[in-house]
């Protein structure tokens, strides 16, 4: 299932969001080794960066994904948060990027990750930083502040560090233009229906408008969009102005 939630590097209009997502894998590549499990592997582009660093790489997603190219990669179709069939203390690292906001029982999700990690193993997790969201995303069950996410992960993990994914001035310029574009659309929602209607009713309209908005932004800001690369993102101490929260939690 291809929605605006599953970014692809093949669509030029997704250049900014794609590089933002890919940056998390680049940051993870500086940390991971040994046996790795990825939860919510999506299109599988992250495994291209991380699998060569692993002894064993298990990718888990609720949709079938063709992840190939490395002999140490295994794919398992499974609905999260359950990791049934995966033994306790099996992995050195668990990677889950832009997933927890889609999980109904986030506490069970974190508890399961803790279970399958070896003692001393680490969880690397990203999720959108709620203060930077431009509108309600009906595909997300919830979004987090840094304090809320730290508290959620801290229920299972004894050591939790929260970093933030930040954008360069070029990315911030794109963000401001995106914000203005979104505001031109949402100004018609005078009854604030986006916050009052069941999120399932809003998913498809949101997805259509999101894609149309990205393509309009590309048409009007091609030079800015085409400039953005991995080097335009960085990992620093979190503030309200970061795009994503980046958790490093140790078992």
mmCIF file of C-alpha atoms in Angstrom:
data_model
loop_
_atom_site.group_PDB
_atom_site.id
_atom_site.type_symbol
_atom_site.label_atom_id
_atom_site.label_comp_id
_atom_site.label_asym_id
_atom_site.label_seq_id
_atom_site.Cartn_x
_atom_site.Cartn_y
_atom_site.Cartn_z
ATOM 1 C CA UNK A 1 0.000 0.000 0.000
ATOM 2 C CA UNK A 2 1.604 3.253 -1.154
ATOM 3 C CA UNK A 3 0.471 6.363 0.744
ATOM 4 C CA UNK A 4 2.115 9.694 1.438
ATOM 5 C CA UNK A 5 3.280 8.060 4.677
ATOM 6 C CA UNK A 6 5.634 5.748 2.750
ATOM 7 C CA UNK A 7 8.075 8.067 1.016
ATOM 8 C CA UNK A 8 9.971 7.058 -2.075
ATOM 9 C CA UNK A 9 13.145 8.466 -3.557
ATOM 10 C CA UNK A 10 11.632 7.967 -7.023
ATOM 11 C CA UNK A 11 9.220 10.921 -6.753
ATOM 12 C CA UNK A 12 11.005 14.320 -7.102
ATOM 13 C CA UNK A 13 8.281 16.023 -5.041
ATOM 14 C CA UNK A 14 9.296 13.878 -2.058
ATOM 15 C CA UNK A 15 12.948 14.898 -2.146
ATOM 16 C CA UNK A 16 12.812 16.765 1.169
ATOM 17 C CA UNK A 17 10.801 14.240 3.194
ATOM 18 C CA UNK A 18 12.712 11.325 1.656
ATOM 19 C CA UNK A 19 16.090 12.745 2.679
ATOM 20 C CA UNK A 20 14.723 13.553 6.124
ATOM 21 C CA UNK A 21 13.689 9.906 6.550
ATOM 22 C CA UNK A 22 16.903 8.567 5.030
ATOM 23 C CA UNK A 23 18.990 10.725 7.385
ATOM 24 C CA UNK A 24 17.826 8.643 10.354
ATOM 25 C CA UNK A 25 19.359 5.569 8.718
ATOM 26 C CA UNK A 26 22.577 7.460 8.063
ATOM 27 C CA UNK A 27 22.726 8.419 11.752
ATOM 28 C CA UNK A 28 21.983 4.817 12.719
ATOM 29 C CA UNK A 29 24.738 3.542 10.425
ATOM 30 C CA UNK A 30 27.262 5.237 12.691
ATOM 31 C CA UNK A 31 26.042 3.170 15.664
ATOM 32 C CA UNK A 32 24.786 -0.261 14.622
ATOM 33 C CA UNK A 33 26.525 -3.610 14.288
ATOM 34 C CA UNK A 34 25.877 -7.272 15.039
ATOM 35 C CA UNK A 35 22.317 -8.580 14.816
ATOM 36 C CA UNK A 36 19.757 -5.925 13.819
ATOM 37 C CA UNK A 37 15.967 -5.957 13.660
ATOM 38 C CA UNK A 38 14.092 -3.232 11.791
ATOM 39 C CA UNK A 39 10.444 -2.748 12.710
ATOM 40 C CA UNK A 40 8.338 -1.098 10.023
ATOM 41 C CA UNK A 41 10.845 -1.456 7.197
ATOM 42 C CA UNK A 42 8.577 0.227 4.641
ATOM 43 C CA UNK A 43 10.022 0.338 1.123
ATOM 44 C CA UNK A 44 13.236 -1.172 2.432
ATOM 45 C CA UNK A 45 15.608 1.618 1.412
ATOM 46 C CA UNK A 46 17.037 1.802 4.923
ATOM 47 C CA UNK A 47 18.262 -1.772 4.764
ATOM 48 C CA UNK A 48 20.588 -0.781 1.935
ATOM 49 C CA UNK A 49 22.529 1.342 4.431
ATOM 50 C CA UNK A 50 22.292 -0.875 7.500
ATOM 51 C CA UNK A 51 22.314 -4.477 6.266
ATOM 52 C CA UNK A 52 25.984 -4.387 5.163
ATOM 53 C CA UNK A 53 26.884 -3.488 8.757
ATOM 54 C CA UNK A 54 24.971 -6.406 10.290
ATOM 55 C CA UNK A 55 25.722 -10.032 10.945
ATOM 56 C CA UNK A 56 21.987 -10.732 10.651
ATOM 57 C CA UNK A 57 19.271 -8.292 9.536
ATOM 58 C CA UNK A 58 15.583 -9.019 10.134
ATOM 59 C CA UNK A 59 13.130 -6.592 8.518
ATOM 60 C CA UNK A 60 9.519 -6.637 9.766
ATOM 61 C CA UNK A 61 6.569 -4.875 8.141
ATOM 62 C CA UNK A 62 2.811 -5.390 7.836
ATOM 63 C CA UNK A 63 3.039 -5.144 4.030
ATOM 64 C CA UNK A 64 5.013 -7.420 1.738
ATOM 65 C CA UNK A 65 8.277 -5.756 0.776
ATOM 66 C CA UNK A 66 10.912 -6.907 -1.671
ATOM 67 C CA UNK A 67 14.115 -6.485 0.331
ATOM 68 C CA UNK A 68 16.976 -8.146 -1.465
ATOM 69 C CA UNK A 69 20.590 -7.588 -2.306
ATOM 70 C CA UNK A 70 22.190 -8.847 0.895
ATOM 71 C CA UNK A 71 22.428 -12.521 1.861
ATOM 72 C CA UNK A 72 22.067 -11.738 5.573
ATOM 73 C CA UNK A 73 18.632 -10.058 5.184
ATOM 74 C CA UNK A 74 15.401 -11.814 6.149
ATOM 75 C CA UNK A 75 11.946 -10.278 5.722
ATOM 76 C CA UNK A 76 8.979 -11.162 7.910
ATOM 77 C CA UNK A 77 5.425 -9.969 7.289
ATOM 78 C CA UNK A 78 3.949 -9.326 10.713
ATOM 79 C CA UNK A 79 1.509 -6.904 12.310
ATOM 80 C CA UNK A 80 3.077 -4.816 15.055
ATOM 81 C CA UNK A 81 3.276 -4.386 18.027
ATOM 82 C CA UNK A 82 3.511 -8.166 18.478
ATOM 83 C CA UNK A 83 6.905 -9.740 17.853
ATOM 84 C CA UNK A 84 5.564 -13.243 18.440
ATOM 85 C CA UNK A 85 7.930 -15.909 17.196
ATOM 86 C CA UNK A 86 11.023 -13.805 17.867
ATOM 87 C CA UNK A 87 13.048 -15.042 20.820
ATOM 88 C CA UNK A 88 14.022 -13.000 23.862
ATOM 89 C CA UNK A 89 17.498 -11.423 23.882
ATOM 90 C CA UNK A 90 18.043 -11.957 20.138
ATOM 91 C CA UNK A 91 19.270 -8.628 18.753
ATOM 92 C CA UNK A 92 21.990 -6.072 19.409
ATOM 93 C CA UNK A 93 20.015 -3.206 17.840
ATOM 94 C CA UNK A 94 16.366 -2.499 17.096
ATOM 95 C CA UNK A 95 15.657 0.204 14.508
ATOM 96 C CA UNK A 96 12.179 1.663 14.048
ATOM 97 C CA UNK A 97 11.790 4.930 12.176
ATOM 98 C CA UNK A 98 8.496 6.814 11.783
ATOM 99 C CA UNK A 99 6.485 3.853 13.087
ATOM 100 C CA UNK A 100 5.460 4.300 16.727
ATOM 101 C CA UNK A 101 3.000 7.087 15.838
ATOM 102 C CA UNK A 102 1.040 4.444 13.885
ATOM 103 C CA UNK A 103 0.912 1.877 16.715
ATOM 104 C CA UNK A 104 -2.238 1.746 18.841
ATOM 105 C CA UNK A 105 -0.550 0.230 21.896
ATOM 106 C CA UNK A 106 2.763 2.066 21.988
ATOM 107 C CA UNK A 107 3.630 0.732 25.451
ATOM 108 C CA UNK A 108 3.284 -2.874 24.237
ATOM 109 C CA UNK A 109 5.425 -2.008 21.207
ATOM 110 C CA UNK A 110 8.280 -0.681 23.337
ATOM 111 C CA UNK A 111 7.967 -3.583 25.769
ATOM 112 C CA UNK A 112 8.257 -6.097 22.908
ATOM 113 C CA UNK A 113 11.327 -4.336 21.524
ATOM 114 C CA UNK A 114 12.934 -4.443 24.965
ATOM 115 C CA UNK A 115 12.188 -8.169 25.171
ATOM 116 C CA UNK A 116 13.937 -9.096 21.914
ATOM 117 C CA UNK A 117 17.021 -6.972 22.567
ATOM 118 C CA UNK A 118 20.081 -8.503 24.190
ATOM 119 C CA UNK A 119 21.261 -7.049 27.528
ATOM 120 C CA UNK A 120 23.068 -3.839 26.609
ATOM 121 C CA UNK A 121 21.254 -3.737 23.262
ATOM 122 C CA UNK A 122 19.949 -0.439 21.932
ATOM 123 C CA UNK A 123 16.719 0.850 20.450
ATOM 124 C CA UNK A 124 17.016 3.577 17.788
ATOM 125 C CA UNK A 125 13.622 5.203 17.160
ATOM 126 C CA UNK A 126 12.340 8.272 15.357
ATOM 127 C CA UNK A 127 8.922 9.892 15.252
ATOM 128 C CA UNK A 128 7.652 13.355 14.233
ATOM 129 C CA UNK A 129 8.097 16.101 16.797
ATOM 130 C CA UNK A 130 4.545 17.253 17.533
ATOM 131 C CA UNK A 131 5.335 20.987 17.962
ATOM 132 C CA UNK A 132 6.553 21.073 14.340
ATOM 133 C CA UNK A 133 3.469 19.416 12.819
ATOM 134 C CA UNK A 134 1.629 21.704 10.414
ATOM 135 C CA UNK A 135 -1.763 20.033 10.716
ATOM 136 C CA UNK A 136 -3.394 16.912 12.040
ATOM 137 C CA UNK A 137 -2.121 13.773 10.337
ATOM 138 C CA UNK A 138 -5.020 11.283 10.403
ATOM 139 C CA UNK A 139 -2.661 8.386 9.640
ATOM 140 C CA UNK A 140 -1.050 8.971 13.038
ATOM 141 C CA UNK A 141 -2.732 7.624 16.151
ATOM 142 C CA UNK A 142 -0.757 10.108 18.213
ATOM 143 C CA UNK A 143 2.301 12.352 18.033
ATOM 144 C CA UNK A 144 4.727 13.124 20.852
ATOM 145 C CA UNK A 145 6.645 15.872 22.512
ATOM 146 C CA UNK A 146 10.179 14.983 23.603
ATOM 147 C CA UNK A 147 9.058 14.590 27.225
ATOM 148 C CA UNK A 148 6.108 12.352 26.300
ATOM 149 C CA UNK A 149 8.223 10.080 24.118
ATOM 150 C CA UNK A 150 10.983 9.832 26.710
ATOM 151 C CA UNK A 151 8.419 8.865 29.356
ATOM 152 C CA UNK A 152 6.850 6.228 27.090
ATOM 153 C CA UNK A 153 10.174 4.587 26.219
ATOM 154 C CA UNK A 154 11.368 4.966 29.813
ATOM 155 C CA UNK A 155 8.646 2.631 31.057
ATOM 156 C CA UNK A 156 10.656 -0.257 29.616
ATOM 157 C CA UNK A 157 14.187 1.093 29.192
ATOM 158 C CA UNK A 158 16.383 2.295 32.024
ATOM 159 C CA UNK A 159 18.515 4.645 29.915
ATOM 160 C CA UNK A 160 16.838 6.927 27.370
ATOM 161 C CA UNK A 161 18.518 9.702 25.378
ATOM 162 C CA UNK A 162 16.453 12.034 23.187
ATOM 163 C CA UNK A 163 18.037 13.828 20.233
ATOM 164 C CA UNK A 164 16.448 15.863 17.458
ATOM 165 C CA UNK A 165 16.690 15.806 13.662
ATOM 166 C CA UNK A 166 17.176 19.384 12.441
ATOM 167 C CA UNK A 167 17.148 20.938 8.985
ATOM 168 C CA UNK A 168 19.532 23.418 7.355
ATOM 169 C CA UNK A 169 18.416 26.935 6.343
ATOM 170 C CA UNK A 170 17.397 25.529 2.936
ATOM 171 C CA UNK A 171 15.183 22.917 4.616
ATOM 172 C CA UNK A 172 13.724 25.532 6.943
ATOM 173 C CA UNK A 173 12.900 27.758 3.955
ATOM 174 C CA UNK A 174 11.064 24.844 2.361
ATOM 175 C CA UNK A 175 9.290 24.195 5.683
ATOM 176 C CA UNK A 176 8.065 27.801 5.879
ATOM 177 C CA UNK A 177 6.746 27.676 2.313
ATOM 178 C CA UNK A 178 5.083 24.350 3.051
ATOM 179 C CA UNK A 179 3.551 25.844 6.204
ATOM 180 C CA UNK A 180 2.114 28.776 4.222
ATOM 181 C CA UNK A 181 0.728 26.393 1.604
ATOM 182 C CA UNK A 182 -0.922 24.204 4.240
ATOM 183 C CA UNK A 183 -2.434 27.257 5.925
ATOM 184 C CA UNK A 184 -3.990 28.329 2.627
ATOM 185 C CA UNK A 185 -5.763 24.971 2.536
ATOM 186 C CA UNK A 186 -6.762 24.659 6.194
ATOM 187 C CA UNK A 187 -8.130 28.221 6.431
ATOM 188 C CA UNK A 188 -11.338 26.835 4.926
ATOM 189 C CA UNK A 189 -11.718 24.412 7.841
ATOM 190 C CA UNK A 190 -13.446 27.002 10.013
ATOM 191 C CA UNK A 191 -15.212 24.309 12.071
ATOM 192 C CA UNK A 192 -11.885 22.552 12.799
ATOM 193 C CA UNK A 193 -13.255 19.309 11.392
ATOM 194 C CA UNK A 194 -9.747 17.939 10.968
ATOM 195 C CA UNK A 195 -9.606 17.645 14.763
ATOM 196 C CA UNK A 196 -13.208 16.563 15.318
ATOM 197 C CA UNK A 197 -13.893 13.899 12.704
ATOM 198 C CA UNK A 198 -12.727 10.295 13.119
ATOM 199 C CA UNK A 199 -9.241 10.092 11.668
ATOM 200 C CA UNK A 200 -10.171 7.159 9.386
ATOM 201 C CA UNK A 201 -12.586 9.422 7.460
ATOM 202 C CA UNK A 202 -9.805 11.918 6.822
ATOM 203 C CA UNK A 203 -7.023 9.579 5.711
ATOM 204 C CA UNK A 204 -7.697 9.416 1.975
ATOM 205 C CA UNK A 205 -8.536 13.151 1.559
ATOM 206 C CA UNK A 206 -5.427 13.999 3.575
ATOM 207 C CA UNK A 207 -3.299 11.701 1.443
ATOM 208 C CA UNK A 208 -4.569 13.238 -1.805
ATOM 209 C CA UNK A 209 -4.093 16.814 -0.576
ATOM 210 C CA UNK A 210 -0.656 15.997 0.837
ATOM 211 C CA UNK A 211 0.590 14.677 -2.497
ATOM 212 C CA UNK A 212 -0.942 17.564 -4.440
ATOM 213 C CA UNK A 213 0.643 20.036 -2.026
ATOM 214 C CA UNK A 214 4.110 18.448 -2.391
ATOM 215 C CA UNK A 215 3.837 18.625 -6.173
ATOM 216 C CA UNK A 216 2.734 22.270 -6.094
ATOM 217 C CA UNK A 217 5.670 23.043 -3.831
ATOM 218 C CA UNK A 218 8.009 21.327 -6.277
ATOM 219 C CA UNK A 219 6.616 23.326 -9.205
ATOM 220 C CA UNK A 220 6.995 26.626 -7.351
ATOM 221 C CA UNK A 221 10.243 25.850 -5.535
ATOM 222 C CA UNK A 222 12.143 23.464 -7.794
ATOM 223 C CA UNK A 223 15.516 25.026 -7.055
ATOM 224 C CA UNK A 224 15.024 24.729 -3.289
ATOM 225 C CA UNK A 225 13.678 21.159 -3.435
ATOM 226 C CA UNK A 226 16.473 19.958 -5.700
ATOM 227 C CA UNK A 227 19.112 21.433 -3.385
ATOM 228 C CA UNK A 228 18.094 19.323 -0.396
ATOM 229 C CA UNK A 229 20.270 16.316 0.380
ATOM 230 C CA UNK A 230 21.281 14.217 3.390
ATOM 231 C CA UNK A 231 23.857 16.846 4.333
ATOM 232 C CA UNK A 232 21.017 19.299 5.040
ATOM 233 C CA UNK A 233 19.972 17.334 8.141
ATOM 234 C CA UNK A 234 21.767 16.984 11.447
ATOM 235 C CA UNK A 235 21.342 15.316 14.827
ATOM 236 C CA UNK A 236 21.581 17.568 17.882
ATOM 237 C CA UNK A 237 20.109 18.026 21.345
ATOM 238 C CA UNK A 238 16.360 18.212 20.961
ATOM 239 C CA UNK A 239 14.299 21.409 21.009
ATOM 240 C CA UNK A 240 10.771 22.253 19.891
ATOM 241 C CA UNK A 241 12.210 23.228 16.482
ATOM 242 C CA UNK A 242 13.474 19.790 15.456
ATOM 243 C CA UNK A 243 11.520 17.900 12.809
ATOM 244 C CA UNK A 244 11.851 14.464 14.363
ATOM 245 C CA UNK A 245 12.664 13.050 17.762
ATOM 246 C CA UNK A 246 15.519 10.530 17.717
ATOM 247 C CA UNK A 247 15.604 8.115 20.646
ATOM 248 C CA UNK A 248 18.607 6.065 21.737
ATOM 249 C CA UNK A 249 17.498 3.711 24.519
ATOM 250 C CA UNK A 250 19.709 1.065 26.147
ATOM 251 C CA UNK A 251 18.510 -2.171 27.749
#
